[in-house]
PDB file of C-alpha atoms and ligand atoms in Angstrom:
ATOM      1  CA  MET R   1       0.135  -0.079  -0.108  1.00  0.00           C
ATOM      2  CA  ASN R   2       1.210   3.514  -1.064  1.00  0.00           C
ATOM      3  CA  LEU R   3      -0.432   6.139   1.520  1.00  0.00           C
ATOM      4  CA  ILE R   4      -0.493   9.659   2.027  1.00  0.00           C
ATOM      5  CA  LEU R   5      -1.423  11.209   5.496  1.00  0.00           C
ATOM      6  CA  LEU R   6      -2.929  14.646   4.596  1.00  0.00           C
ATOM      7  CA  GLY R   7      -3.740  17.177   7.390  1.00  0.00           C
ATOM      8  CA  ALA R   8      -2.865  20.446   9.175  1.00  0.00           C
ATOM      9  CA  PRO R   9       0.210  20.617  11.393  1.00  0.00           C
ATOM     10  CA  GLY R  10      -0.886  18.647  14.536  1.00  0.00           C
ATOM     11  CA  ALA R  11      -3.911  16.983  12.876  1.00  0.00           C
ATOM     12  CA  GLY R  12      -2.226  13.536  14.040  1.00  0.00           C
ATOM     13  CA  LYS R  13      -0.679  12.462  11.196  1.00  0.00           C
ATOM     14  CA  GLY R  14       2.370  11.374  12.911  1.00  0.00           C
ATOM     15  CA  THR R  15       0.549   9.502  15.747  1.00  0.00           C
ATOM     16  CA  GLN R  16      -1.627   7.613  13.070  1.00  0.00           C
ATOM     17  CA  ALA R  17       1.370   6.888  10.909  1.00  0.00           C
ATOM     18  CA  LYS R  18       2.859   5.104  13.791  1.00  0.00           C
ATOM     19  CA  PHE R  19       0.019   2.841  14.200  1.00  0.00           C
ATOM     20  CA  ILE R  20       0.081   2.010  10.448  1.00  0.00           C
ATOM     21  CA  VAL R  21       3.879   1.118  10.655  1.00  0.00           C
ATOM     22  CA  GLU R  22       3.136  -1.203  13.346  1.00  0.00           C
ATOM     23  CA  LYS R  23       0.011  -2.949  11.665  1.00  0.00           C
ATOM     24  CA  TYR R  24       1.308  -3.053   8.011  1.00  0.00           C
ATOM     25  CA  GLY R  25       4.932  -2.940   8.630  1.00  0.00           C
ATOM     26  CA  ILE R  26       5.344  -0.137   5.839  1.00  0.00           C
ATOM     27  CA  PRO R  27       8.188   2.517   6.496  1.00  0.00           C
ATOM     28  CA  GLN R  28       6.670   5.975   7.783  1.00  0.00           C
ATOM     29  CA  ILE R  29       8.321   8.632   5.438  1.00  0.00           C
ATOM     30  CA  SER R  30       8.150  11.934   7.342  1.00  0.00           C
ATOM     31  CA  THR R  31       9.748  15.030   5.627  1.00  0.00           C
ATOM     32  CA  GLY R  32       9.488  17.075   9.064  1.00  0.00           C
ATOM     33  CA  ASP R  33      11.636  14.329  10.719  1.00  0.00           C
ATOM     34  CA  MET R  34      13.925  13.925   8.087  1.00  0.00           C
ATOM     35  CA  LEU R  35      14.426  17.583   7.855  1.00  0.00           C
ATOM     36  CA  ARG R  36      14.753  18.094  11.678  1.00  0.00           C
ATOM     37  CA  GLU R  37      17.517  15.060  11.828  1.00  0.00           C
ATOM     38  CA  ALA R  38      19.627  16.839   9.057  1.00  0.00           C
ATOM     39  CA  VAL R  39      19.084  20.292  10.918  1.00  0.00           C
ATOM     40  CA  ALA R  40      20.270  18.436  14.300  1.00  0.00           C
ATOM     41  CA  LYS R  41      23.312  16.825  12.413  1.00  0.00           C
ATOM     42  CA  GLY R  42      24.349  20.408  10.834  1.00  0.00           C
ATOM     43  CA  THR R  43      24.306  18.972   7.405  1.00  0.00           C
ATOM     44  CA  GLU R  44      24.269  21.183   4.262  1.00  0.00           C
ATOM     45  CA  LEU R  45      20.654  20.180   3.832  1.00  0.00           C
ATOM     46  CA  GLY R  46      19.940  21.050   7.460  1.00  0.00           C
ATOM     47  CA  LYS R  47      21.642  24.403   7.212  1.00  0.00           C
ATOM     48  CA  LYS R  48      19.558  25.108   4.013  1.00  0.00           C
ATOM     49  CA  ALA R  49      16.239  24.118   5.890  1.00  0.00           C
ATOM     50  CA  LYS R  50      16.608  25.644   9.248  1.00  0.00           C
ATOM     51  CA  GLU R  51      15.600  29.096   8.820  1.00  0.00           C
ATOM     52  CA  PHE R  52      12.524  28.379   6.927  1.00  0.00           C
ATOM     53  CA  MET R  53      11.575  25.606   9.916  1.00  0.00           C
ATOM     54  CA  SER R  54      12.103  27.928  12.630  1.00  0.00           C
ATOM     55  CA  GLN R  55       9.658  30.670  11.009  1.00  0.00           C
ATOM     56  CA  GLY R  56       7.084  28.163  10.235  1.00  0.00           C
ATOM     57  CA  LYS R  57       7.576  28.709   6.549  1.00  0.00           C
ATOM     58  CA  LEU R  58       7.857  25.703   3.885  1.00  0.00           C
ATOM     59  CA  VAL R  59      11.163  24.716   2.949  1.00  0.00           C
ATOM     60  CA  PRO R  60      11.564  24.988  -1.052  1.00  0.00           C
ATOM     61  CA  ASP R  61       9.837  22.398  -2.957  1.00  0.00           C
ATOM     62  CA  GLU R  62      12.869  21.227  -4.811  1.00  0.00           C
ATOM     63  CA  ILE R  63      14.786  20.573  -1.799  1.00  0.00           C
ATOM     64  CA  VAL R  64      11.921  18.714  -0.396  1.00  0.00           C
ATOM     65  CA  ILE R  65      11.105  16.702  -3.576  1.00  0.00           C
ATOM     66  CA  GLY R  66      14.829  15.493  -3.740  1.00  0.00           C
ATOM     67  CA  ILE R  67      15.015  13.963  -0.448  1.00  0.00           C
ATOM     68  CA  VAL R  68      11.410  12.265  -0.903  1.00  0.00           C
ATOM     69  CA  LYS R  69      12.408  10.988  -4.449  1.00  0.00           C
ATOM     70  CA  GLU R  70      15.798   9.290  -2.825  1.00  0.00           C
ATOM     71  CA  ARG R  71      13.877   8.020   0.007  1.00  0.00           C
ATOM     72  CA  LEU R  72      11.266   6.239  -2.071  1.00  0.00           C
ATOM     73  CA  ARG R  73      13.712   4.464  -4.173  1.00  0.00           C
ATOM     74  CA  GLN R  74      15.266   2.459  -0.973  1.00  0.00           C
ATOM     75  CA  LYS R  75      14.593  -1.049  -0.718  1.00  0.00           C
ATOM     76  CA  ASP R  76      12.417  -0.899   2.238  1.00  0.00           C
ATOM     77  CA  CYS R  77       9.690   0.866   0.366  1.00  0.00           C
ATOM     78  CA  GLU R  78       9.314  -1.877  -2.192  1.00  0.00           C
ATOM     79  CA  GLY R  79       6.255  -3.181  -0.307  1.00  0.00           C
ATOM     80  CA  GLY R  80       4.576   0.157   0.242  1.00  0.00           C
ATOM     81  CA  PHE R  81       5.152   3.158   2.159  1.00  0.00           C
ATOM     82  CA  ILE R  82       3.415   5.895   4.207  1.00  0.00           C
ATOM     83  CA  LEU R  83       3.958   9.490   3.395  1.00  0.00           C
ATOM     84  CA  ASP R  84       3.322  11.984   6.390  1.00  0.00           C
ATOM     85  CA  GLY R  85       3.800  15.454   5.784  1.00  0.00           C
ATOM     86  CA  PHE R  86       4.373  15.341   2.168  1.00  0.00           C
ATOM     87  CA  PRO R  87       3.066  16.396  -0.324  1.00  0.00           C
ATOM     88  CA  ARG R  88       2.577  19.819   1.220  1.00  0.00           C
ATOM     89  CA  THR R  89       2.087  21.919  -2.249  1.00  0.00           C
ATOM     90  CA  ILE R  90       0.657  21.094  -5.813  1.00  0.00           C
ATOM     91  CA  ALA R  91       4.414  21.536  -6.923  1.00  0.00           C
ATOM     92  CA  GLN R  92       5.263  18.646  -4.539  1.00  0.00           C
ATOM     93  CA  ALA R  93       1.913  16.493  -5.550  1.00  0.00           C
ATOM     94  CA  GLU R  94       2.753  16.775  -9.094  1.00  0.00           C
ATOM     95  CA  ALA R  95       6.304  15.666  -8.660  1.00  0.00           C
ATOM     96  CA  LEU R  96       5.480  12.765  -6.605  1.00  0.00           C
ATOM     97  CA  ASP R  97       3.143  11.807  -9.499  1.00  0.00           C
ATOM     98  CA  ARG R  98       6.424  11.772 -11.843  1.00  0.00           C
ATOM     99  CA  ILE R  99       8.293   9.823  -9.312  1.00  0.00           C
ATOM    100  CA  MET R 100       5.376   7.354  -8.977  1.00  0.00           C
ATOM    101  CA  ALA R 101       5.352   6.986 -12.831  1.00  0.00           C
ATOM    102  CA  GLU R 102       9.150   6.472 -13.309  1.00  0.00           C
ATOM    103  CA  MET R 103       8.883   3.688 -10.721  1.00  0.00           C
ATOM    104  CA  GLY R 104       5.675   2.151 -12.350  1.00  0.00           C
ATOM    105  CA  ARG R 105       3.870   2.894  -9.107  1.00  0.00           C
ATOM    106  CA  LYS R 106       0.900   4.643  -7.870  1.00  0.00           C
ATOM    107  CA  ILE R 107      -0.819   6.234  -4.838  1.00  0.00           C
ATOM    108  CA  ASP R 108      -3.612   3.851  -3.698  1.00  0.00           C
ATOM    109  CA  ALA R 109      -5.073   6.400  -0.724  1.00  0.00           C
ATOM    110  CA  VAL R 110      -4.866   9.768   0.837  1.00  0.00           C
ATOM    111  CA  ILE R 111      -6.239   9.835   4.140  1.00  0.00           C
ATOM    112  CA  ASN R 112      -7.209  13.511   5.203  1.00  0.00           C
ATOM    113  CA  ILE R 113      -7.379  14.264   8.888  1.00  0.00           C
ATOM    114  CA  SER R 114      -9.459  17.160   9.349  1.00  0.00           C
ATOM    115  CA  VAL R 115      -9.211  19.246  12.664  1.00  0.00           C
ATOM    116  CA  PRO R 116     -10.116  22.842  12.949  1.00  0.00           C
ATOM    117  CA  GLU R 117      -7.452  25.777  13.952  1.00  0.00           C
ATOM    118  CA  GLU R 118      -8.273  26.280  17.886  1.00  0.00           C
ATOM    119  CA  GLU R 119      -7.701  22.303  18.491  1.00  0.00           C
ATOM    120  CA  ILE R 120      -4.657  22.342  16.341  1.00  0.00           C
ATOM    121  CA  VAL R 121      -3.138  24.909  18.357  1.00  0.00           C
ATOM    122  CA  ARG R 122      -4.180  22.819  21.518  1.00  0.00           C
ATOM    123  CA  ARG R 123      -2.687  19.885  20.177  1.00  0.00           C
ATOM    124  CA  ILE R 124       0.532  21.356  18.934  1.00  0.00           C
ATOM    125  CA  VAL R 125       1.386  23.784  22.321  1.00  0.00           C
ATOM    126  CA  ASN R 126       1.418  20.440  24.509  1.00  0.00           C
ATOM    127  CA  ARG R 127       2.940  18.152  22.089  1.00  0.00           C
ATOM    128  CA  ARG R 128       6.104  16.562  23.739  1.00  0.00           C
ATOM    129  CA  ILE R 129       8.583  14.249  21.614  1.00  0.00           C
ATOM    130  CA  CYS R 130      10.605  11.511  22.697  1.00  0.00           C
ATOM    131  CA  ARG R 131      14.466  12.584  21.715  1.00  0.00           C
ATOM    132  CA  LYS R 132      15.488   8.664  21.306  1.00  0.00           C
ATOM    133  CA  CYS R 133      12.611   7.129  19.752  1.00  0.00           C
ATOM    134  CA  GLY R 134      10.336   9.703  18.199  1.00  0.00           C
ATOM    135  CA  ALA R 135       7.425   8.711  20.323  1.00  0.00           C
ATOM    136  CA  ILE R 136       4.638  11.290  20.295  1.00  0.00           C
ATOM    137  CA  TYR R 137       2.709  12.330  23.340  1.00  0.00           C
ATOM    138  CA  HIS R 138       0.484  15.163  24.428  1.00  0.00           C
ATOM    139  CA  LEU R 139       0.376  16.737  27.862  1.00  0.00           C
ATOM    140  CA  ILE R 140      -3.079  16.099  28.149  1.00  0.00           C
ATOM    141  CA  TYR R 141      -4.777  13.836  25.790  1.00  0.00           C
ATOM    142  CA  ASP R 142      -1.766  11.439  25.917  1.00  0.00           C
ATOM    143  CA  PRO R 143       0.557  11.923  28.480  1.00  0.00           C
ATOM    144  CA  PRO R 144       3.581   9.829  29.525  1.00  0.00           C
ATOM    145  CA  LYS R 145       3.308   7.781  32.625  1.00  0.00           C
ATOM    146  CA  ARG R 146       6.168   9.714  34.187  1.00  0.00           C
ATOM    147  CA  PRO R 147       6.567  13.557  33.502  1.00  0.00           C
ATOM    148  CA  GLY R 148       9.127  14.068  31.009  1.00  0.00           C
ATOM    149  CA  ILE R 149      10.157  10.354  30.168  1.00  0.00           C
ATOM    150  CA  CYS R 150       9.291   8.281  27.460  1.00  0.00           C
ATOM    151  CA  ASP R 151       6.960   5.328  28.426  1.00  0.00           C
ATOM    152  CA  LYS R 152       8.286   3.250  25.467  1.00  0.00           C
ATOM    153  CA  CYS R 153      12.223   3.863  26.019  1.00  0.00           C
ATOM    154  CA  GLY R 154      12.814   5.861  28.826  1.00  0.00           C
ATOM    155  CA  GLY R 155      14.431   8.642  26.720  1.00  0.00           C
ATOM    156  CA  GLU R 156      13.505  12.368  27.293  1.00  0.00           C
ATOM    157  CA  LEU R 157      10.667  14.054  26.078  1.00  0.00           C
ATOM    158  CA  TYR R 158      11.218  17.589  24.437  1.00  0.00           C
ATOM    159  CA  GLN R 159       9.312  20.318  22.776  1.00  0.00           C
ATOM    160  CA  ARG R 160       9.900  21.155  19.034  1.00  0.00           C
ATOM    161  CA  ASP R 161      10.996  24.844  19.010  1.00  0.00           C
ATOM    162  CA  ASP R 162       8.433  25.611  16.302  1.00  0.00           C
ATOM    163  CA  ASP R 163       5.731  24.350  18.343  1.00  0.00           C
ATOM    164  CA  ARG R 164       5.297  27.949  19.923  1.00  0.00           C
ATOM    165  CA  GLU R 165       1.868  29.520  19.441  1.00  0.00           C
ATOM    166  CA  GLU R 166       2.714  32.199  17.354  1.00  0.00           C
ATOM    167  CA  VAL R 167       4.733  29.744  14.887  1.00  0.00           C
ATOM    168  CA  VAL R 168       1.834  27.279  15.067  1.00  0.00           C
ATOM    169  CA  ARG R 169      -0.468  30.276  13.741  1.00  0.00           C
ATOM    170  CA  GLN R 170       2.071  30.918  10.733  1.00  0.00           C
ATOM    171  CA  ARG R 171       2.231  27.262   9.941  1.00  0.00           C
ATOM    172  CA  PHE R 172      -1.582  26.791   9.992  1.00  0.00           C
ATOM    173  CA  ALA R 173      -1.699  29.893   7.685  1.00  0.00           C
ATOM    174  CA  VAL R 174       0.592  28.211   5.281  1.00  0.00           C
ATOM    175  CA  TYR R 175      -1.473  25.126   5.688  1.00  0.00           C
ATOM    176  CA  ARG R 176      -4.662  26.680   4.510  1.00  0.00           C
ATOM    177  CA  LYS R 177      -3.025  28.681   1.659  1.00  0.00           C
ATOM    178  CA  SER R 178      -0.399  25.807   0.305  1.00  0.00           C
ATOM    179  CA  THR R 179      -1.670  22.569   1.668  1.00  0.00           C
ATOM    180  CA  GLN R 180      -5.454  22.689   1.622  1.00  0.00           C
ATOM    181  CA  PRO R 181      -5.803  22.642  -2.170  1.00  0.00           C
ATOM    182  CA  LEU R 182      -4.390  19.119  -2.038  1.00  0.00           C
ATOM    183  CA  ILE R 183      -7.861  17.644  -0.683  1.00  0.00           C
ATOM    184  CA  ASP R 184      -9.392  18.586  -4.164  1.00  0.00           C
ATOM    185  CA  TYR R 185      -6.245  17.348  -6.211  1.00  0.00           C
ATOM    186  CA  TYR R 186      -6.738  14.007  -4.779  1.00  0.00           C
ATOM    187  CA  ARG R 187     -10.447  14.096  -4.348  1.00  0.00           C
ATOM    188  CA  LYS R 188     -10.631  14.602  -8.293  1.00  0.00           C
ATOM    189  CA  ARG R 189      -8.428  11.596  -8.710  1.00  0.00           C
ATOM    190  CA  GLY R 190     -10.939   9.526  -6.298  1.00  0.00           C
ATOM    191  CA  VAL R 191      -8.245   8.405  -3.932  1.00  0.00           C
ATOM    192  CA  LEU R 192      -9.136  10.738  -1.089  1.00  0.00           C
ATOM    193  CA  TYR R 193     -10.963   9.446   2.005  1.00  0.00           C
ATOM    194  CA  GLU R 194     -11.917  11.835   4.913  1.00  0.00           C
ATOM    195  CA  VAL R 195     -11.308  11.004   8.544  1.00  0.00           C
ATOM    196  CA  ASP R 196     -12.965  13.433  11.276  1.00  0.00           C
ATOM    197  CA  GLY R 197      -9.594  14.136  13.109  1.00  0.00           C
ATOM    198  CA  THR R 198     -11.270  15.813  16.382  1.00  0.00           C
ATOM    199  CA  LYS R 199     -12.245  12.427  17.721  1.00  0.00           C
ATOM    200  CA  ASP R 200      -9.773  10.785  20.227  1.00  0.00           C
ATOM    201  CA  ILE R 201      -6.650   8.861  19.010  1.00  0.00           C
ATOM    202  CA  VAL R 202      -8.072   5.685  19.476  1.00  0.00           C
ATOM    203  CA  SER R 203     -11.533   6.363  17.312  1.00  0.00           C
ATOM    204  CA  VAL R 204      -9.316   8.061  14.429  1.00  0.00           C
ATOM    205  CA  LYS R 205      -7.131   5.053  14.369  1.00  0.00           C
ATOM    206  CA  SER R 206     -10.099   2.614  13.766  1.00  0.00           C
ATOM    207  CA  GLU R 207     -11.433   4.821  11.225  1.00  0.00           C
ATOM    208  CA  ILE R 208      -8.388   4.714   9.457  1.00  0.00           C
ATOM    209  CA  LEU R 209      -7.790   1.030  10.009  1.00  0.00           C
ATOM    210  CA  SER R 210     -11.323   0.221   8.589  1.00  0.00           C
ATOM    211  CA  ILE R 211     -10.403   2.386   5.345  1.00  0.00           C
ATOM    212  CA  LEU R 212      -7.291   0.340   4.877  1.00  0.00           C
ATOM    213  CA  GLU R 213      -8.663  -3.116   5.397  1.00  0.00           C
ATOM    214  CA  LYS R 214     -11.357  -2.269   2.763  1.00  0.00           C
ATOM    215  CA  LEU R 215      -8.691  -1.190   0.412  1.00  0.00           C
ATOM    216  CA  LYS R 216      -6.584  -4.174   1.180  1.00  0.00           C
ATOM    217  CA  GLY R 217      -9.876  -6.228  -0.221  1.00  0.00           C
TER     218      GLY R 217
HETATM  219  P1  ADP A 301       0.975  15.841  13.068  1.00  0.00           P
HETATM  220  O1  ADP A 301       2.036  14.726  12.914  1.00  0.00           O
HETATM  221  O2  ADP A 301      -0.314  15.934  12.233  1.00  0.00           O
HETATM  222  O3  ADP A 301       1.905  17.258  13.239  1.00  0.00           O
HETATM  223  P2  ADP A 301       0.904  14.775  15.560  1.00  0.00           P
HETATM  224  O4  ADP A 301       0.736  13.232  15.452  1.00  0.00           O
HETATM  225  O5  ADP A 301       2.190  14.819  16.104  1.00  0.00           O
HETATM  226  O6  ADP A 301       0.497  15.422  14.527  1.00  0.00           O
HETATM  227  O7  ADP A 301      -0.167  15.019  16.753  1.00  0.00           O
HETATM  228  C1  ADP A 301      -0.162  16.592  17.457  1.00  0.00           C
HETATM  229  C2  ADP A 301      -0.150  16.432  18.989  1.00  0.00           C
HETATM  230  O8  ADP A 301      -1.810  15.977  19.086  1.00  0.00           O
HETATM  231  C3  ADP A 301       0.264  15.446  19.583  1.00  0.00           C
HETATM  232  O9  ADP A 301       0.547  16.033  20.840  1.00  0.00           O
HETATM  233  C4  ADP A 301      -0.456  14.319  19.697  1.00  0.00           C
HETATM  234  O10 ADP A 301      -0.257  13.364  20.942  1.00  0.00           O
HETATM  235  C5  ADP A 301      -1.713  14.713  20.007  1.00  0.00           C
HETATM  236  N1  ADP A 301      -2.957  14.016  19.173  1.00  0.00           N
HETATM  237  C6  ADP A 301      -2.710  13.208  18.019  1.00  0.00           C
HETATM  238  N2  ADP A 301      -4.074  12.808  17.681  1.00  0.00           N
HETATM  239  C7  ADP A 301      -5.010  13.221  18.416  1.00  0.00           C
HETATM  240  C8  ADP A 301      -6.237  12.894  18.960  1.00  0.00           C
HETATM  241  N3  ADP A 301      -6.997  12.400  18.161  1.00  0.00           N
HETATM  242  N4  ADP A 301      -6.893  13.643  19.784  1.00  0.00           N
HETATM  243  C9  ADP A 301      -6.401  14.333  20.922  1.00  0.00           C
HETATM  244  N5  ADP A 301      -4.778  14.388  20.644  1.00  0.00           N
HETATM  245  C10 ADP A 301      -4.147  14.162  19.572  1.00  0.00           C
HETATM  246  P1  ADP A 302       3.835  19.760  11.503  1.00  0.00           P
HETATM  247  O1  ADP A 302       3.108  18.404  11.085  1.00  0.00           O
HETATM  248  O2  ADP A 302       3.471  19.761  12.992  1.00  0.00           O
HETATM  249  O3  ADP A 302       3.602  20.856  10.790  1.00  0.00           O
HETATM  250  P2  ADP A 302       6.379  18.468  10.366  1.00  0.00           P
HETATM  251  O4  ADP A 302       7.157  17.782  11.160  1.00  0.00           O
HETATM  252  O5  ADP A 302       5.796  17.896   9.125  1.00  0.00           O
HETATM  253  O6  ADP A 302       5.237  19.352  11.403  1.00  0.00           O
HETATM  254  O7  ADP A 302       7.061  19.968   9.848  1.00  0.00           O
HETATM  255  C1  ADP A 302       7.648  20.660  10.346  1.00  0.00           C
HETATM  256  C2  ADP A 302       8.191  21.636   9.295  1.00  0.00           C
HETATM  257  O8  ADP A 302       9.357  21.044   8.509  1.00  0.00           O
HETATM  258  C3  ADP A 302       7.337  22.453   8.602  1.00  0.00           C
HETATM  259  O9  ADP A 302       7.075  23.537   9.182  1.00  0.00           O
HETATM  260  C4  ADP A 302       8.350  23.047   7.216  1.00  0.00           C
HETATM  261  O10 ADP A 302       9.052  23.831   7.713  1.00  0.00           O
HETATM  262  C5  ADP A 302       9.097  21.614   7.060  1.00  0.00           C
HETATM  263  N1  ADP A 302       8.485  20.828   6.244  1.00  0.00           N
HETATM  264  C6  ADP A 302       8.058  19.654   6.438  1.00  0.00           C
HETATM  265  N2  ADP A 302       7.593  18.969   5.598  1.00  0.00           N
HETATM  266  C7  ADP A 302       7.847  19.808   4.217  1.00  0.00           C
HETATM  267  C8  ADP A 302       7.493  19.818   2.977  1.00  0.00           C
HETATM  268  N3  ADP A 302       6.732  18.508   2.387  1.00  0.00           N
HETATM  269  N4  ADP A 302       7.409  20.726   2.332  1.00  0.00           N
HETATM  270  C9  ADP A 302       8.055  21.605   2.715  1.00  0.00           C
HETATM  271  N5  ADP A 302       8.680  22.207   4.192  1.00  0.00           N
HETATM  272  C10 ADP A 302       8.479  20.953   4.861  1.00  0.00           C
HETATM  273 ZN1   ZN A 303      11.065   6.856  23.434  1.00  0.00          ZN
END
């Protein structure tokens, strides 16, 4: 299965992607995670991406398209993949179509997780992430058992520096302008599935799993 998770920042893409990875054994391709890793390591890519990310702007299309293209060619993507946070612009979606065509593959489903802005802000400012294993927590909706410590691996939990309210509002505005048009783009192709992202984590998960089970047929 070749899947895309679409949705505003904080809609729950990463959280749900992790369930899909566990259940179907396909890799999660998160451009946000890849870019943050590059920033942390101080690579050339990281140096280019840093400014855009800290201001809540999109990293230029050609940079992001390049890293996704390279990633999709790796062996672990042969049995399918789940894209999280890509595409985010029409230009990225068109590039993805070309990459898929070159590889003789296609996108099977695009799952749009919709959540309104006020709830997005509540989710993101309380998001915490494990530095070691990347597990995602929420201080209110999905707290760790011990404050500041990952349940899964004992790693330290941290807050992303772009997860502050003013940057979140900026990211949401970017989402509305550049990413929301992708909903129509994929609807027209008949591959769009809509999920109500305001429900709790477990309900959203079962909605997504039921879509994927039908897809598998
Ligand atoms: P995204 O990858 O779309 O940016 P995340 O999966 O990181 O979103 O989720 C954003 C925050 O909201 C996290 O703190 C996560 O624990 C929390 N969260 C995710 N899904 C839900 C949900 N259905 N209800 C409440 N909180 C959620
Ligand atoms: P969230 O889902 O919370 O918005 P991500 O981890 O997906 O966070 O993205 C964090 C930042 O990384 C974005 O604000 C943007 O600067 C950059 N980024 C991630 N994916 C893309 C992409 N596909 N195109 C451009 N920039 C991206
Ligand atoms: Zn952890």
